[in-house]
Amino acid sequence: MKPNIRENSLKRKKIIEQNYIFLENPFFNEYPLVSIQLINKNGINSLKRLFKNFEKDIVYPNYEIIVVDNNSNDKSIDFLEKKGKDLPLKIIKNNNYKTFSEANNQATKIAKGDYLLLLHNNIEPSYGWLNEMMGVMLNNDNVGSVGAKLVYPNINNNDKNKSLNVQHAGIAFKSEGMNFHPFIVGNGLKPFDPSIKTETVLGTTASTLLIKKSVYEELGGLDERYVYEYADIDLALKLIEDEHKNYLCSSALLFNHDSPIQKKDMEEDVLKRMNYDFELLNRKWGTYLLEKTFKDKLNSKHFFVKDSLRIGLVVTETGDESRAGDFFTALELAEEFKKIGYEVTFINRKDKIIDGHIDVLINFLHKFNISSLKLEENTVKIAWMRNWFDKWLKNWNINDYDIYFASSQTACDYVTKHLGKKVFLLPIATNPYKFQIKNPVKKYESDYCFTGSYWKYPREIIELLDPDSLDYTFSIYGENWDKIKKFRPYNKGFIKYKDIPKIYASTKLVIDDANHATKKYGSVNSRVFDAIASGTLVITNGIIGGNETFNGKLPCFTSKSELNNLIKFYLENEKERIDKINELKDFVLKYHTYEKRALTIKNTIEKEF
């Protein structure tokens, strides 16, 4: 005996012995009859292996065996007739070939059991297998089917990924656009991997499948249109649609000697039939699976599919040197999406091709044409209008989105009026954990500051803010402030987003200058939320936003004198400043975090779809 075969034999014996520990050994008040259905075609060697220790290993005492033989000529019938003297075994002898679905439906017609056990003849059971499966069936509510954990047997080709590892622990789908590909869960894992447990699953293979006969018949049995594949998956979906639960029984361990079929070795007509089965499955269940898998991914259930919801965020630019505020918003939102269990990819505005499937696309840019991306038909398209609301309405594909968000109620009303579609409120927010730096950083210390760039658009602070006239330390951060003469002495230049929390932790007041793209629409920018989350007071010219989003609690100015008076008051009255910031901070942390924004997006998608 070759060393690797001897080693595998010892491992196999150890696995069988170890499985004894995991047996539930369920208690039964009664033992309903189980009809075990086998399909055979010249499988004499498989039958000998299956029945070698059948009576000892089955444990469950009340069963019958029905073998549907498809015109075997290898002495299978002689073997079965001999076995029938010791076992409750019936043989249906067909003169021509019947598919797996047809043969099982044929056996069901003469089955006397309350339960059916569909079993491939290449299965080799271990101790207690049917007893364990019946325990799951009878001791749980609304069970549709029960499947078993299947393990690869000894393999002589030294394939370590298969030999004595799990072959099957359930079935799920991988989605590729509008097509759904079934795949085996647990393949390649160790037999007692903790992730494999007795639990509800999408479905299991009919290599070993237990189902109540009345339920099987009510659902029409196995769909006989499937010739090679997917009849068991079709049955699993019928059970779920009928509000039954499918279970994997992890303590029922069996070895599956089925040899995987290599498609490259198949005849052309066989491949055509397999492709037909795949197309039938998707034609029959595509719409149902599209809805179920999307909601499955949206709620991170990983029941129908194991892959996560993938979200694409369209931004101006990415990277540590980014100057784009939309990227910072997207960055924080992405972190919250990841906590939910989603995958996130950033799409630069110059990108034209998306690598891989996107379930949800969120566009932050009013100029971006989403039709330039190769999106799939079922991608949910979202526009988050944070600013430039008038320009958003001029975007030629503005009607192509499925969901619209705007950052203020005023903006929602404005867009709804002109677009004629429902717009959901979604203000910008903050990441409170990032802005919780407690100690000031010396190089950023000031009495008050401004953060934001000058892009040649009008900004009110250029006219209203005069730091030379105020006896307090001032810093201004951002691009191009060296072009404004009165700000040059205070200009600190561009600051990376990751360093902004240090600035807010090192100043007492932050001046907010809502610009022409946001002010009249009441949109509150991230500067306000971030500074308040840091424990720093904000003074703003955004009166509409201050009243609408902060219920009038945010200090506002409309003139140079009002701005100067607010700066003086809050810098010279510490108690009032601290009381005001505590009030605002509690408000922001309760209502305006990206965690809440991510959940709002998730819940809105779920409601709309």
mmCIF file of C-alpha atoms in Angstrom, residues 444-451 465 470 472-475 477 503-512 527 531-532 535-540 555 563-574 576-578 580-581 584:
data_model
loop_
_atom_site.group_PDB
_atom_site.id
_atom_site.type_symbol
_atom_site.label_atom_id
_atom_site.label_comp_id
_atom_site.label_asym_id
_atom_site.label_seq_id
_atom_site.Cartn_x
_atom_site.Cartn_y
_atom_site.Cartn_z
ATOM 1 C CA TYR A 444 -2.102 74.746 14.880
ATOM 2 C CA GLU A 445 -3.104 76.830 17.917
ATOM 3 C CA SER A 446 -5.219 79.935 17.305
ATOM 4 C CA ASP A 447 -8.207 81.744 18.798
ATOM 5 C CA TYR A 448 -10.254 81.312 15.644
ATOM 6 C CA CYS A 449 -9.688 79.953 12.161
ATOM 7 C CA PHE A 450 -11.148 79.182 8.771
ATOM 8 C CA THR A 451 -10.659 75.977 6.738
ATOM 9 C CA LEU A 465 -13.725 89.104 7.948
ATOM 10 C CA LEU A 470 -9.480 91.941 15.934
ATOM 11 C CA TYR A 472 -7.097 87.607 18.546
ATOM 12 C CA THR A 473 -4.880 85.043 16.846
ATOM 13 C CA PHE A 474 -6.226 83.849 13.509
ATOM 14 C CA SER A 475 -5.248 81.156 10.941
ATOM 15 C CA TYR A 477 -6.094 77.103 5.772
ATOM 16 C CA ILE A 503 -6.729 72.153 13.713
ATOM 17 C CA TYR A 504 -10.192 72.031 15.236
ATOM 18 C CA ALA A 505 -8.773 70.668 18.480
ATOM 19 C CA SER A 506 -6.373 73.617 18.611
ATOM 20 C CA THR A 507 -8.772 76.538 18.161
ATOM 21 C CA LYS A 508 -11.755 77.990 20.003
ATOM 22 C CA LEU A 509 -13.875 79.197 17.108
ATOM 23 C CA VAL A 510 -14.300 78.148 13.483
ATOM 24 C CA ILE A 511 -15.729 80.591 10.970
ATOM 25 C CA ASP A 512 -18.042 78.986 8.420
ATOM 26 C CA ARG A 527 -16.784 72.027 8.273
ATOM 27 C CA ALA A 531 -15.742 71.344 14.072
ATOM 28 C CA ILE A 532 -18.715 70.885 16.402
ATOM 29 C CA GLY A 535 -15.861 70.454 20.626
ATOM 30 C CA THR A 536 -15.210 73.712 18.794
ATOM 31 C CA LEU A 537 -17.868 76.366 18.288
ATOM 32 C CA VAL A 538 -18.869 77.366 14.750
ATOM 33 C CA ILE A 539 -20.106 80.782 13.641
ATOM 34 C CA THR A 540 -21.803 80.719 10.230
ATOM 35 C CA PRO A 555 -24.733 81.355 15.903
ATOM 36 C CA LEU A 563 -19.373 88.592 12.731
ATOM 37 C CA ASN A 564 -17.001 90.713 14.810
ATOM 38 C CA ASN A 565 -19.431 90.864 17.715
ATOM 39 C CA LEU A 566 -19.921 87.076 17.736
ATOM 40 C CA ILE A 567 -16.158 86.461 17.641
ATOM 41 C CA LYS A 568 -15.600 88.873 20.534
ATOM 42 C CA PHE A 569 -18.497 87.560 22.591
ATOM 43 C CA TYR A 570 -17.584 83.891 22.425
ATOM 44 C CA LEU A 571 -13.855 84.432 22.828
ATOM 45 C CA GLU A 572 -14.353 86.643 25.870
ATOM 46 C CA ASN A 573 -17.165 84.631 27.484
ATOM 47 C CA GLU A 574 -15.835 81.119 27.936
ATOM 48 C CA GLU A 576 -21.301 80.817 27.206
ATOM 49 C CA ARG A 577 -19.042 79.399 24.508
ATOM 50 C CA ILE A 578 -18.669 76.047 26.288
ATOM 51 C CA LYS A 580 -23.229 76.553 23.402
ATOM 52 C CA ILE A 581 -20.744 74.021 22.025
ATOM 53 C CA LEU A 584 -24.515 71.736 19.618
#
